[in-house]
Amino acid sequence: MFAGSKRFPNGLTHYFTICTKPNSYNLRSFKKIAVDSDRGISDAKSIRFTGRRLGHTQLQPVGESQSVESPRIQHRPNTQFYPYPYPYPYPWENSLDIYYYHLMSTQSAAPTAETGEIPAPSGKLIKADSIAAKFRSDIEQTIRERTSSAGRKPKLVGILATDSKPSESYAEFTQKTCDSIGVDFVLKRVGGALVTKEGDQEIRGVNGEGVEEAIIEANEDSNIDGIMVYYPIFGGLQDHYLQQVVSPFKDVEGLHSKFHFHLYHNVRFIRPKTLLSSSPFGSISPSSVAAANTKSIQQDDTPPPGTVKSIIPCTPLAIVKCLEYLGVYNTILSYGDRAYGKTITVINRSEVVGRPLAALLANDGARVFSVDIDSIQEYTKRPTSNTNAGPRRLYHPRHVVHPCSNTLEECLALSDVVISAVPSVNYKVKTANLKDGCVCVNISSEKNFEKEVRDKASLYLPSVGKVTIMMLLRNLMRLCQYQDILREENSQASVASV
């Protein structure tokens, strides 16, 4: 670990100093690390090398009569902290090169001479930017092609109907992303988001007022390709009603009941014209659609002839893409079963994120514990027992929900992945309950995990917002494809009828 370092006489325990605070050269931030010279410095495994050299330090051996708590460590007079590379050759005897290292554990600074215990390394913090960038270039290319063929940019309308600060911030972020990627974004303010002036007085509207009319107007505008509404507005059933008012041909968020039905029934490919029918399957029976999808997903994700991929709610889809990026999904396995062998806990069973996410993961092969305030359910498409005669089924066509008697602590101890979406500043997933080496994903606007989560988690993703926006724009381009297919089919039908 220390290039050009010199060893001291064997049999003595020596001490050297390292800086334990980033960007700090204050000597009070130094800590003493014990190293047995018989094994050189290889035992200092509690320290992570970053490759940044700070300087050179003169060390003195510690005699047997000296206190281990106060070893003689002397810095060379007038020694400066030099940037890398330090000039060669080294002019001092019995000295060690001092690098910048980061302690991996706050509980134990280093292996001790008495116990030889080495603290476990902390997990890695993952930023959503790198995941979003993976999809951005493909989306930009699709947008350019669409703009060239249609003669205009894809148009997305956002409807803001409350004075909610998080909704306002999300709308501004959407505007900024769309502007940079080539989408024409228009923010329509109604209700509590609309401020009018009467003389010197500003008057704010009532939250939710005019939102349904704004949705219907956008549905009827042929120049608008997608609609997103910033929820919550009223909450509960009223918001669910508004989600059904949005045309499924313009629902970039994938919140329409038709898309949820497809997700829950593991229907991955659809014919766009079925969205016009009162039945999610149109004139095709549910069993035949499920069978066709099951057969297709065992091979790859290429839609069968005459079909396209169904829209998936953008936040659950973003989480799946994040898990794929983090290696949770096994790409060697068949499409539609790549989460097989993984146990995942999803905390919060809301109809917007938690429940569809649990179903999506289970349909991809995972065993999922869906945790809500009053119950825990298990989602899986693997049969729990073989009660039927004949060969055992590998899996059901879609996930099945079972009641679960496990406690949250027992679920966490079994889980390879923990996803939390609790909208409360006071809720925290206890780090002590996590499985060693698990992956933790926070999708709440609040921090649902404790600060020391990486003491247990191997990977920690604190937010997915930037990936969600990419999936929303991906859905927008897919809806443009739906509309193109529908227009072409209508045109062919018109010609055939003549």
Coordinates of C-alpha atoms in Angstrom, one line a residue:
M1 CA 0.0 0.0 0.0
F2 CA 2.9 2.4 0.7
A3 CA 5.2 2.7 -2.3
G4 CA 8.8 3.3 -1.3
S5 CA 8.2 2.7 2.4
K6 CA 10.9 1.3 4.7
R7 CA 10.5 -1.4 7.3
F8 CA 11.6 -1.1 10.9
P9 CA 13.3 -3.8 12.9
N10 CA 11.0 -6.8 13.3
G11 CA 9.3 -7.6 16.6
L12 CA 8.2 -4.1 17.5
T13 CA 4.9 -2.4 17.0
H14 CA 5.2 1.0 15.4
Y15 CA 2.8 3.8 14.8
F16 CA 2.3 6.2 12.0
T17 CA -0.3 9.0 11.4
I18 CA -2.8 9.4 8.6
C19 CA -5.3 12.2 7.9
T20 CA -8.9 10.9 8.5
K21 CA -10.8 14.0 7.3
P22 CA -11.2 14.9 3.7
N23 CA -9.5 18.2 2.6
S24 CA -8.1 18.7 6.1
Y25 CA -4.4 19.1 6.9
N26 CA -5.1 19.9 10.6
L27 CA -2.8 17.7 12.7
R28 CA -5.6 17.4 15.3
S29 CA -7.5 15.3 12.7
F30 CA -4.7 12.7 12.6
K31 CA -5.1 9.3 14.2
K32 CA -2.6 6.7 15.4
I33 CA -2.7 3.4 13.6
A34 CA -0.8 0.4 14.9
V35 CA 1.2 -1.7 12.5
D36 CA 3.1 -4.9 13.4
S37 CA 6.5 -4.6 11.6
D38 CA 6.6 -8.5 11.3
R39 CA 3.8 -8.2 8.8
G40 CA 4.8 -4.8 7.4
I41 CA 1.8 -2.6 6.7
S42 CA -0.4 -5.3 5.1
D43 CA -2.5 -5.5 8.2
A44 CA -3.8 -1.9 7.9
K45 CA -6.8 -3.2 6.0
S46 CA -9.2 -0.8 7.8
I47 CA -7.9 1.9 5.5
R48 CA -9.0 2.6 2.0
F49 CA -6.3 3.9 -0.4
T50 CA -7.3 6.9 -2.5
G51 CA -3.9 7.5 -4.2
R52 CA -3.4 11.0 -2.9
R53 CA 0.0 11.7 -1.2
L54 CA 0.1 14.4 1.5
G55 CA 3.7 14.4 2.6
H56 CA 6.5 12.8 4.4
T57 CA 6.8 12.0 8.1
Q58 CA 9.7 10.9 10.4
L59 CA 8.8 8.0 12.7
Q60 CA 10.6 6.8 15.8
P61 CA 10.4 3.2 17.0
V62 CA 8.4 2.7 20.3
G63 CA 10.5 1.1 23.0
E64 CA 9.1 -1.5 25.4
S65 CA 9.2 0.9 28.3
Q66 CA 7.1 3.5 26.5
S67 CA 3.4 3.8 26.7
V68 CA 1.5 2.5 23.7
E69 CA -1.0 5.3 24.2
S70 CA 1.6 8.0 23.7
P71 CA 4.1 6.8 21.1
R72 CA 6.9 9.1 20.0
I73 CA 5.9 10.3 16.6
Q74 CA 7.8 13.2 15.2
H75 CA 7.2 15.2 12.1
R76 CA 10.3 16.3 10.3
P77 CA 11.0 20.0 11.1
N78 CA 9.6 22.4 8.5
T79 CA 8.2 19.5 6.5
Q80 CA 5.5 20.6 4.0
F81 CA 2.6 18.6 2.6
Y82 CA 3.6 18.1 -1.0
P83 CA 1.3 17.1 -3.8
Y84 CA 1.9 13.9 -5.7
P85 CA 4.4 12.9 -7.0
Y86 CA 6.8 13.4 -4.2
P87 CA 10.4 13.8 -5.4
Y88 CA 12.7 10.7 -5.4
P89 CA 14.9 9.5 -3.9
Y90 CA 13.7 9.7 -0.3
P91 CA 16.3 11.6 1.8
W92 CA 15.3 10.3 5.2
E93 CA 16.0 7.0 7.0
N94 CA 13.4 5.0 8.9
S95 CA 10.6 6.9 7.3
L96 CA 7.3 6.2 5.7
D97 CA 5.5 7.9 2.9
I98 CA 2.2 9.4 4.2
Y99 CA -0.8 9.1 1.9
Y100 CA -4.4 10.3 2.3
Y101 CA -6.5 7.4 3.4
H102 CA -10.2 7.2 4.4
L103 CA -11.1 5.1 7.5
M104 CA -13.7 2.5 6.6
S105 CA -15.3 2.3 10.0
T106 CA -16.2 4.9 12.6
Q107 CA -16.4 2.3 15.4
S108 CA -12.8 1.0 15.1
A109 CA -10.0 2.9 13.6
A110 CA -7.7 0.1 12.8
P111 CA -6.6 -3.5 13.6
T112 CA -5.2 -3.7 17.1
A113 CA -2.2 -5.5 18.3
E114 CA -4.3 -7.2 21.0
T115 CA -7.2 -8.6 19.0
G116 CA -6.2 -8.2 15.4
E117 CA -9.8 -7.2 14.5
I118 CA -10.3 -5.4 11.2
P119 CA -13.5 -3.3 10.7
A120 CA -15.7 -4.2 7.7
P121 CA -15.5 -1.8 4.7
S122 CA -18.4 0.6 4.2
G123 CA -20.7 0.3 1.2
K124 CA -20.6 2.4 -1.9
L125 CA -22.8 5.4 -2.5
I126 CA -24.4 5.4 -6.0
K127 CA -25.7 8.6 -7.6
A128 CA -28.7 8.5 -10.0
D129 CA -26.8 10.7 -12.5
S130 CA -24.7 7.9 -13.9
I131 CA -27.8 5.7 -14.3
A132 CA -29.8 8.4 -16.0
A133 CA -26.9 9.1 -18.4
K134 CA -27.1 5.5 -19.6
F135 CA -30.6 6.2 -21.1
R136 CA -30.3 9.8 -22.0
S137 CA -28.3 9.3 -25.3
D138 CA -30.9 6.8 -26.6
I139 CA -33.8 9.0 -25.7
E140 CA -32.1 12.0 -27.4
Q141 CA -31.6 10.0 -30.6
T142 CA -35.3 8.9 -30.6
I143 CA -36.4 12.5 -30.0
R144 CA -34.3 13.7 -32.9
E145 CA -35.7 11.1 -35.2
R146 CA -39.3 11.9 -34.1
T147 CA -38.8 15.6 -34.5
S148 CA -37.4 15.0 -38.1
S149 CA -40.3 12.7 -39.1
A150 CA -43.1 14.7 -37.5
G151 CA -41.8 18.2 -38.3
R152 CA -42.1 19.3 -34.7
K153 CA -40.7 18.4 -31.2
P154 CA -42.7 16.0 -29.0
K155 CA -44.9 18.1 -26.7
L156 CA -45.4 17.3 -23.1
V157 CA -47.9 19.3 -20.9
G158 CA -47.5 19.4 -17.1
I159 CA -50.5 20.3 -15.0
L160 CA -49.8 21.9 -11.7
A161 CA -52.9 22.5 -9.5
T162 CA -51.5 23.1 -6.0
D163 CA -49.2 25.3 -4.1
S164 CA -47.0 22.3 -3.0
K165 CA -43.3 23.2 -3.0
P166 CA -42.1 19.7 -3.9
S167 CA -44.5 19.7 -6.9
E168 CA -43.3 23.1 -7.9
S169 CA -39.6 21.9 -7.7
Y170 CA -40.4 18.7 -9.7
A171 CA -42.1 20.8 -12.4
E172 CA -39.1 23.1 -12.6
F173 CA -36.8 20.1 -12.9
T174 CA -39.0 18.6 -15.6
Q175 CA -38.9 21.9 -17.5
K176 CA -35.1 22.0 -17.3
T177 CA -34.6 18.4 -18.4
C178 CA -37.1 18.7 -21.3
D179 CA -35.5 21.9 -22.6
S180 CA -32.0 20.3 -22.5
I181 CA -33.1 17.1 -24.3
G182 CA -35.3 18.5 -27.0
V183 CA -38.9 18.1 -25.8
D184 CA -41.4 21.0 -25.9
F185 CA -42.6 21.2 -22.3
V186 CA -45.5 23.5 -21.3
L187 CA -46.4 24.0 -17.6
K188 CA -50.1 24.8 -17.2
R189 CA -50.9 26.3 -13.8
V190 CA -54.4 26.0 -12.4
G191 CA -56.0 26.2 -8.9
G192 CA -53.6 26.7 -6.1
A193 CA -50.6 27.0 -8.5
L194 CA -52.2 30.0 -10.2
V195 CA -51.6 33.5 -8.8
T196 CA -53.5 36.5 -10.1
K197 CA -53.1 40.2 -9.3
E198 CA -55.9 42.6 -8.3
G199 CA -54.2 46.0 -7.9
D200 CA -51.3 45.5 -5.5
Q201 CA -52.8 42.3 -4.0
E202 CA -51.9 38.8 -5.1
I203 CA -54.7 36.2 -5.0
R204 CA -53.9 32.5 -5.1
G205 CA -56.4 30.0 -6.4
V206 CA -57.9 27.0 -4.6
N207 CA -55.9 23.8 -4.7
G208 CA -57.3 21.4 -7.3
E209 CA -59.7 23.9 -8.9
G210 CA -59.8 23.6 -12.7
V211 CA -57.5 20.5 -12.9
E212 CA -60.1 18.2 -14.6
E213 CA -60.9 20.8 -17.2
A214 CA -57.2 21.2 -17.9
I215 CA -56.8 17.5 -18.4
I216 CA -59.7 17.2 -20.8
E217 CA -58.5 20.2 -22.8
A218 CA -55.0 18.5 -23.2
N219 CA -56.7 15.2 -24.1
E220 CA -58.4 16.9 -27.1
D221 CA -55.4 18.8 -28.3
S222 CA -53.8 16.8 -31.2
N223 CA -50.6 18.7 -30.8
I224 CA -50.0 17.4 -27.3
D225 CA -48.3 14.0 -27.1
G226 CA -48.1 13.5 -23.4
I227 CA -49.8 14.7 -20.1
M228 CA -48.4 14.6 -16.6
V229 CA -50.2 15.8 -13.5
Y230 CA -48.4 16.7 -10.3
Y231 CA -50.0 14.6 -7.5
P232 CA -51.1 14.6 -4.8
I233 CA -53.9 17.1 -5.4
F234 CA -56.9 15.9 -3.4
G235 CA -55.5 12.6 -2.3
G236 CA -57.2 9.1 -2.3
L237 CA -60.0 8.3 -4.6
Q238 CA -60.3 11.8 -6.1
D239 CA -56.7 11.6 -7.4
H240 CA -57.4 8.1 -8.7
Y241 CA -60.4 9.4 -10.6
L242 CA -58.2 12.1 -12.2
Q243 CA -55.7 9.5 -13.3
Q244 CA -58.5 7.8 -15.3
V245 CA -59.5 11.1 -16.9
V246 CA -56.1 11.3 -18.6
S247 CA -56.2 9.6 -22.0
P248 CA -54.1 6.3 -22.0
F249 CA -52.7 7.5 -25.3
K250 CA -51.1 10.5 -23.4
D251 CA -50.5 9.1 -20.0
V252 CA -46.7 9.4 -19.6
E253 CA -46.8 8.5 -15.9
G254 CA -48.5 5.1 -16.6
L255 CA -51.1 5.7 -13.9
H256 CA -54.2 4.8 -16.0
S257 CA -56.0 1.6 -14.8
K258 CA -55.4 -0.1 -18.2
F259 CA -51.6 0.1 -17.7
H260 CA -51.9 -1.0 -14.1
F261 CA -54.0 -4.0 -15.3
H262 CA -51.4 -4.9 -17.8
L263 CA -48.7 -4.7 -15.1
Y264 CA -50.5 -6.8 -12.5
H265 CA -51.4 -9.4 -15.1
N266 CA -47.9 -9.5 -16.5
V267 CA -49.1 -8.4 -19.9
R268 CA -45.9 -6.9 -21.4
F269 CA -46.9 -6.4 -25.0
I270 CA -50.2 -4.9 -26.3
R271 CA -51.9 -3.7 -29.5
P272 CA -52.5 0.1 -29.0
K273 CA -56.1 -0.1 -30.3
T274 CA -57.0 -2.2 -27.2
L275 CA -56.6 1.0 -25.2
L276 CA -59.8 2.2 -26.9
S277 CA -61.8 -0.7 -25.7
S278 CA -63.6 -0.9 -22.4
S279 CA -61.7 -4.1 -21.8
P280 CA -57.9 -4.0 -21.3
F281 CA -57.6 -6.9 -23.7
G282 CA -60.0 -5.7 -26.4
S283 CA -61.5 -8.7 -28.2
I284 CA -58.7 -11.1 -27.1
S285 CA -59.2 -13.4 -24.1
P286 CA -57.0 -12.7 -21.0
S287 CA -55.8 -16.3 -21.0
S288 CA -54.5 -16.1 -24.5
V289 CA -52.8 -12.8 -24.0
A290 CA -51.1 -14.1 -20.8
A291 CA -50.0 -17.2 -22.6
A292 CA -48.5 -15.2 -25.5
N293 CA -46.7 -12.9 -23.2
T294 CA -45.3 -15.8 -21.1
K295 CA -44.0 -17.5 -24.2
S296 CA -42.4 -14.3 -25.5
I297 CA -40.7 -13.3 -22.3
Q298 CA -38.9 -16.6 -22.1
Q299 CA -36.9 -15.6 -25.2
D300 CA -36.2 -11.9 -25.2
D301 CA -37.9 -8.5 -25.0
T302 CA -38.8 -8.2 -28.7
P303 CA -42.5 -7.5 -29.1
P304 CA -44.4 -10.2 -31.1
P305 CA -45.6 -9.0 -34.5
G306 CA -48.3 -6.4 -34.3
T307 CA -47.7 -5.5 -30.7
V308 CA -45.6 -2.9 -28.7
K309 CA -44.5 -2.8 -25.1
S310 CA -47.0 -1.6 -22.6
I311 CA -46.5 1.6 -20.7
I312 CA -45.1 0.9 -17.1
P313 CA -45.5 3.5 -14.3
C314 CA -42.4 5.6 -14.6
T315 CA -41.2 5.5 -10.9
P316 CA -41.4 1.7 -10.6
L317 CA -39.8 1.4 -14.0
A318 CA -37.0 3.7 -12.9
I319 CA -36.3 1.5 -9.9
V320 CA -36.1 -1.6 -12.0
K321 CA -33.7 0.1 -14.3
C322 CA -31.6 1.1 -11.3
L323 CA -31.6 -2.5 -10.0
E324 CA -30.5 -3.7 -13.5
Y325 CA -27.6 -1.1 -13.4
L326 CA -26.6 -2.2 -9.9
G327 CA -26.4 -5.9 -11.0
V328 CA -29.4 -7.1 -9.0
Y329 CA -31.0 -8.5 -12.2
N330 CA -29.1 -11.5 -13.8
T331 CA -28.8 -10.9 -17.5
I332 CA -27.9 -14.5 -18.1
L333 CA -31.4 -15.6 -17.2
S334 CA -34.4 -15.3 -19.6
Y335 CA -36.1 -11.9 -20.0
G336 CA -39.0 -11.8 -17.5
D337 CA -37.3 -13.9 -14.9
R338 CA -34.0 -12.1 -14.3
A339 CA -34.7 -11.2 -10.7
Y340 CA -35.1 -14.9 -9.8
G341 CA -33.3 -15.8 -6.6
K342 CA -33.5 -12.3 -5.1
T343 CA -35.5 -11.5 -2.1
I344 CA -36.7 -7.8 -2.0
T345 CA -38.5 -5.8 0.6
V346 CA -40.6 -2.8 -0.6
I347 CA -41.8 -0.6 2.3
N348 CA -45.0 1.3 1.4
R349 CA -47.8 -0.2 -0.6
S350 CA -49.3 2.9 -2.2
E351 CA -51.2 2.5 -5.5
V352 CA -48.8 4.9 -7.2
V353 CA -45.4 3.3 -6.4
G354 CA -45.3 0.6 -3.7
R355 CA -47.9 -1.9 -5.0
P356 CA -47.1 -1.7 -8.7
L357 CA -43.4 -1.9 -7.9
A358 CA -43.8 -5.1 -5.8
A359 CA -45.9 -6.6 -8.6
L360 CA -43.3 -5.7 -11.2
L361 CA -40.4 -7.2 -9.3
A362 CA -42.4 -10.4 -8.5
N363 CA -43.3 -10.7 -12.2
D364 CA -39.6 -10.5 -13.0
G365 CA -39.0 -13.5 -10.7
A366 CA -38.2 -12.0 -7.3
R367 CA -39.7 -12.9 -3.9
V368 CA -41.1 -9.7 -2.7
F369 CA -42.2 -8.6 0.8
S370 CA -44.7 -5.7 0.5
V371 CA -44.7 -3.9 3.8
D372 CA -47.5 -1.4 4.7
I373 CA -48.5 0.2 8.0
D374 CA -51.0 -2.5 8.9
S375 CA -49.8 -5.7 7.2
I376 CA -47.0 -7.5 5.3
Q377 CA -47.8 -9.5 2.1
E378 CA -45.6 -11.7 0.0
Y379 CA -45.6 -11.4 -3.8
T380 CA -44.2 -14.2 -5.9
K381 CA -44.9 -16.1 -9.1
R382 CA -43.2 -19.2 -7.8
P383 CA -45.6 -21.9 -6.6
T384 CA -45.4 -22.2 -2.8
S385 CA -46.2 -25.9 -2.9
N386 CA -46.7 -28.7 -5.5
T387 CA -50.3 -29.8 -4.9
N388 CA -51.0 -30.7 -8.5
A389 CA -50.1 -34.0 -10.0
G390 CA -47.6 -34.1 -12.8
P391 CA -44.4 -32.0 -13.3
R392 CA -43.9 -29.0 -11.1
R393 CA -44.6 -25.6 -12.6
L394 CA -41.6 -23.3 -12.7
Y395 CA -43.8 -20.2 -12.2
H396 CA -47.3 -18.8 -12.6
P397 CA -48.0 -16.5 -15.6
R398 CA -48.1 -13.6 -13.1
H399 CA -47.4 -12.9 -9.5
V400 CA -49.6 -14.3 -6.7
V401 CA -50.1 -12.4 -3.4
H402 CA -50.0 -14.3 -0.1
P403 CA -50.4 -13.1 3.5
C404 CA -47.1 -13.0 5.4
S405 CA -46.6 -13.7 9.1
N406 CA -43.0 -12.3 9.1
T407 CA -42.2 -9.2 11.0
L408 CA -40.4 -6.3 9.3
E409 CA -37.2 -7.2 11.0
E410 CA -37.4 -10.8 9.7
C411 CA -38.1 -9.5 6.2
L412 CA -35.1 -7.2 6.3
A413 CA -32.8 -9.9 7.5
L414 CA -33.7 -12.0 4.5
S415 CA -33.7 -9.3 1.9
D416 CA -31.0 -8.8 -0.8
V417 CA -32.6 -5.5 -1.7
V418 CA -34.5 -3.0 0.5
I419 CA -36.6 -0.2 -1.1
S420 CA -38.3 2.4 1.0
A421 CA -40.9 4.9 -0.1
V422 CA -42.3 6.3 3.2
P423 CA -43.2 10.0 3.0
S424 CA -42.2 10.8 6.6
V425 CA -39.2 12.6 8.0
N426 CA -39.4 10.5 11.1
Y427 CA -39.4 7.0 9.5
K428 CA -36.0 5.2 9.4
V429 CA -35.1 1.7 8.4
K430 CA -32.9 0.4 11.2
T431 CA -29.4 -0.4 9.9
A432 CA -28.9 -3.1 12.5
N433 CA -31.8 -5.1 10.9
L434 CA -30.4 -5.1 7.4
K435 CA -28.7 -8.1 5.8
D436 CA -25.0 -7.7 5.4
G437 CA -24.2 -6.7 1.8
C438 CA -27.7 -5.8 0.8
V439 CA -28.7 -3.1 -1.7
C440 CA -30.7 -0.2 -0.3
V441 CA -32.7 2.2 -2.4
N442 CA -34.5 5.3 -1.1
I443 CA -37.4 6.6 -3.3
S444 CA -39.0 8.9 -0.7
S445 CA -38.5 12.6 -0.7
E446 CA -37.3 12.1 2.9
K447 CA -34.3 10.1 4.0
N448 CA -35.7 6.7 5.0
F449 CA -32.4 5.1 5.9
E450 CA -30.1 5.9 8.8
K451 CA -26.8 7.7 8.2
E452 CA -24.8 4.6 8.9
V453 CA -26.7 2.5 6.3
R454 CA -23.6 1.8 4.4
D455 CA -22.1 -0.1 7.4
K456 CA -24.4 -2.9 6.3
A457 CA -25.4 -2.1 2.7
S458 CA -22.9 -2.8 -0.1
L459 CA -24.7 -0.3 -2.3
Y460 CA -26.9 2.7 -1.4
L461 CA -28.9 4.7 -3.8
P462 CA -30.4 7.7 -2.0
S463 CA -32.7 8.9 -4.8
V464 CA -34.0 7.9 -8.2
G465 CA -35.6 11.2 -9.4
K466 CA -33.3 11.8 -12.4
V467 CA -33.9 8.2 -13.7
T468 CA -37.6 8.7 -13.2
I469 CA -37.6 11.7 -15.6
M470 CA -35.7 9.6 -18.2
M471 CA -38.4 6.9 -17.9
L472 CA -41.1 9.5 -18.2
L473 CA -39.6 10.8 -21.5
R474 CA -39.1 7.2 -22.6
N475 CA -42.8 6.6 -22.0
L476 CA -43.6 9.8 -24.0
M477 CA -41.8 8.5 -27.1
R478 CA -43.6 5.2 -26.7
L479 CA -46.9 7.0 -26.6
C480 CA -45.9 8.8 -29.8
Q481 CA -45.4 5.3 -31.3
Y482 CA -48.9 4.3 -30.1
Q483 CA -50.5 7.3 -31.8
D484 CA -48.6 6.6 -35.1
I485 CA -49.7 3.0 -35.1
L486 CA -53.3 3.9 -34.3
R487 CA -53.4 6.5 -37.1
E488 CA -51.9 4.0 -39.6
E489 CA -54.5 1.4 -38.6
N490 CA -57.3 3.9 -38.9
S491 CA -56.1 4.9 -42.3
Q492 CA -55.9 1.3 -43.5
A493 CA -59.4 0.7 -42.2
S494 CA -60.7 3.7 -44.1
V495 CA -59.1 2.5 -47.4
A496 CA -60.5 -1.0 -46.9
S497 CA -64.0 0.3 -46.3
V498 CA -64.0 2.3 -49.6

